[in-house]
CSV table of C-alpha atoms in Angstrom, one decimal:
chain,number,residue,atom,x,y,z
A,33,GLN,CA,34.0,201.9,35.3
A,34,VAL,CA,31.8,199.3,34.4
A,35,HIS,CA,31.4,199.7,29.6
A,36,LEU,CA,28.8,197.3,28.0
A,37,VAL,CA,27.6,197.5,24.6
A,38,GLU,CA,24.9,194.6,22.6
A,39,SER,CA,24.7,193.5,19.9
A,40,GLY,CA,23.0,190.6,17.5
A,41,GLY,CA,19.6,193.2,17.0
A,42,GLY,CA,17.7,193.6,14.5
A,43,SER,CA,14.3,192.6,11.9
A,44,VAL,CA,12.6,189.6,12.5
A,45,GLN,CA,9.6,187.7,11.1
A,46,ALA,CA,7.1,186.4,13.8
A,47,GLY,CA,8.9,182.8,14.4
A,48,GLY,CA,12.2,183.9,14.0
A,49,SER,CA,15.4,183.8,16.1
A,50,LEU,CA,17.7,185.8,17.4
A,51,ARG,CA,20.6,186.4,19.3
A,52,MET,CA,22.0,188.5,21.8
A,53,SER,CA,25.7,189.5,22.8
A,54,CYS,CA,26.7,192.6,25.3
A,55,VAL,CA,30.4,192.5,26.4
A,56,ALA,CA,31.1,194.1,29.1
A,57,SER,CA,34.9,195.8,29.9
A,58,GLY,CA,35.9,197.9,33.1
A,59,TYR,CA,35.2,195.4,35.8
A,60,THR,CA,37.7,196.9,39.5
A,61,TYR,CA,35.3,194.2,41.1
A,62,SER,CA,34.2,191.1,40.3
A,63,ASN,CA,30.6,190.9,38.4
A,64,CYS,CA,27.7,188.9,40.6
A,65,ARG,CA,24.9,189.4,38.3
A,66,MET,CA,23.4,190.3,35.1
A,67,GLY,CA,20.6,190.2,33.9
A,68,TRP,CA,18.5,191.6,30.6
A,69,PHE,CA,16.1,194.8,29.7
A,70,ARG,CA,13.8,195.7,27.4
A,71,GLN,CA,11.4,199.0,27.0
A,72,GLY,CA,9.0,198.3,24.0
A,73,PRO,CA,7.3,201.7,22.3
A,74,GLY,CA,5.5,203.5,24.8
A,75,LYS,CA,5.6,201.5,27.3
A,76,GLU,CA,8.3,200.7,30.3
A,77,ARG,CA,11.1,199.1,30.9
A,78,GLU,CA,10.5,196.0,31.8
A,79,TRP,CA,13.0,192.8,33.1
A,80,VAL,CA,13.7,190.1,30.8
A,81,ALA,CA,16.7,187.9,32.3
A,82,THR,CA,19.1,187.8,34.6
A,83,ILE,CA,22.3,185.2,35.5
A,84,ASP,CA,23.6,185.1,38.0
A,85,SER,CA,28.0,184.6,38.7
A,86,SER,CA,26.9,180.8,39.0
A,87,GLY,CA,25.0,180.0,36.1
A,88,GLY,CA,21.5,180.3,38.4
A,89,THR,CA,18.5,182.0,35.9
A,90,SER,CA,15.7,183.5,36.4
A,91,TYR,CA,13.0,185.0,33.6
A,92,ALA,CA,9.9,187.1,32.9
A,93,GLU,CA,6.8,184.5,32.4
A,94,SER,CA,6.3,186.7,29.7
A,95,VAL,CA,9.3,184.8,27.9
A,96,LYS,CA,10.2,181.6,29.7
A,97,GLY,CA,10.5,179.1,27.6
A,98,ARG,CA,11.2,180.6,24.4
A,99,PHE,CA,14.7,182.7,25.5
A,100,THR,CA,17.6,181.6,27.1
A,101,ILE,CA,20.2,183.6,29.0
A,102,SER,CA,23.8,182.6,29.7
A,103,GLN,CA,26.7,183.9,29.7
A,104,ASP,CA,30.9,183.7,29.2
A,105,ASN,CA,33.1,184.7,32.1
A,106,ALA,CA,36.0,184.3,31.1
A,107,ALA,CA,35.1,186.4,27.7
A,108,ASN,CA,32.9,188.2,30.0
A,109,MET,CA,30.4,187.8,27.8
A,110,LEU,CA,26.5,187.9,28.2
A,111,TYR,CA,23.6,186.0,25.6
A,112,LEU,CA,20.3,186.1,25.3
A,113,GLN,CA,19.0,183.2,23.2
A,114,MET,CA,15.4,183.8,21.6
A,115,ASN,CA,13.4,182.1,19.6
A,116,SER,CA,9.6,181.5,18.7
A,117,LEU,CA,9.9,185.9,18.3
A,118,ARG,CA,6.6,187.9,18.8
A,119,PRO,CA,5.8,191.4,17.6
A,120,GLU,CA,5.4,191.7,21.9
A,121,ASP,CA,8.3,191.4,21.8
A,122,THR,CA,9.5,194.1,19.5
A,123,ALA,CA,11.8,196.8,22.3
A,124,MET,CA,15.0,198.4,22.5
A,125,TYR,CA,16.6,195.6,24.2
A,126,TYR,CA,19.3,196.3,27.7
A,127,CYS,CA,22.2,194.4,28.6
A,128,ALA,CA,22.8,195.4,32.9
A,129,ALA,CA,25.5,194.5,34.9
A,130,ARG,CA,26.1,194.7,39.0
A,131,GLU,CA,29.3,194.6,40.2
A,132,ARG,CA,30.1,193.5,43.8
A,133,SER,CA,31.7,196.2,45.8
A,134,SER,CA,35.1,197.2,47.8
A,135,GLY,CA,33.6,194.2,50.6
A,136,GLY,CA,32.9,191.8,48.3
A,137,TYR,CA,28.8,192.4,48.4
A,138,CYS,CA,25.7,191.9,45.7
A,139,TYR,CA,24.0,194.5,46.3
A,140,ALA,CA,20.4,193.7,44.8
A,141,GLY,CA,19.2,195.2,41.0
A,142,PHE,CA,21.8,196.5,38.6
A,143,ASN,CA,24.8,199.5,38.7
A,144,TYR,CA,25.7,198.9,34.9
A,145,TRP,CA,23.9,199.9,32.0
A,146,GLY,CA,25.0,199.5,28.4
A,147,GLN,CA,22.7,202.0,25.5
A,148,GLY,CA,20.4,199.8,23.7
A,149,THR,CA,19.8,196.6,21.3
A,150,GLN,CA,17.0,197.8,18.8
A,151,VAL,CA,14.4,193.9,18.5
A,152,THR,CA,11.5,194.8,15.8
A,153,VAL,CA,9.2,191.4,15.1
A,154,SER,CA,6.7,191.4,12.1
A,155,SER,CA,4.1,189.6,11.6
C-alpha cells in the first residue's frame, strides 16, 4: 500500500511563494506518474500539475508559468514550487501517484492520494 504525505502548506500573502513536498512510501512496483491536485472552498477537486517517470511535466492553464512540479526519484519525493500566489490559489492541495501494475503497465490517472495540506493566500 502506497502512503503519501504532504507538507509545506501554509498562509502567505498574494505575490508570495510556497514550496510543498510529498514523500511516498510503500511502493511494491515503481511509480510512473505523480501529480498535484487542489480543492478550493466550495469547489470540486481540480488537477494542478503532473510529472511522469521520465520527468515530463504538464500544468493546468491557471498555474502555468507560476508553479513548477519536480521530483527526486531516489528519495521518492515530489515537490511543487508555487510563485506569484493569488487568493484564488487558496485550496487544500493533494499529492497523487500512479503505481505501475504487476505487469509493468502504467494505467491512466492516479491510484493513490495523500491527505492534503492547506494553502491560504490572502490579498
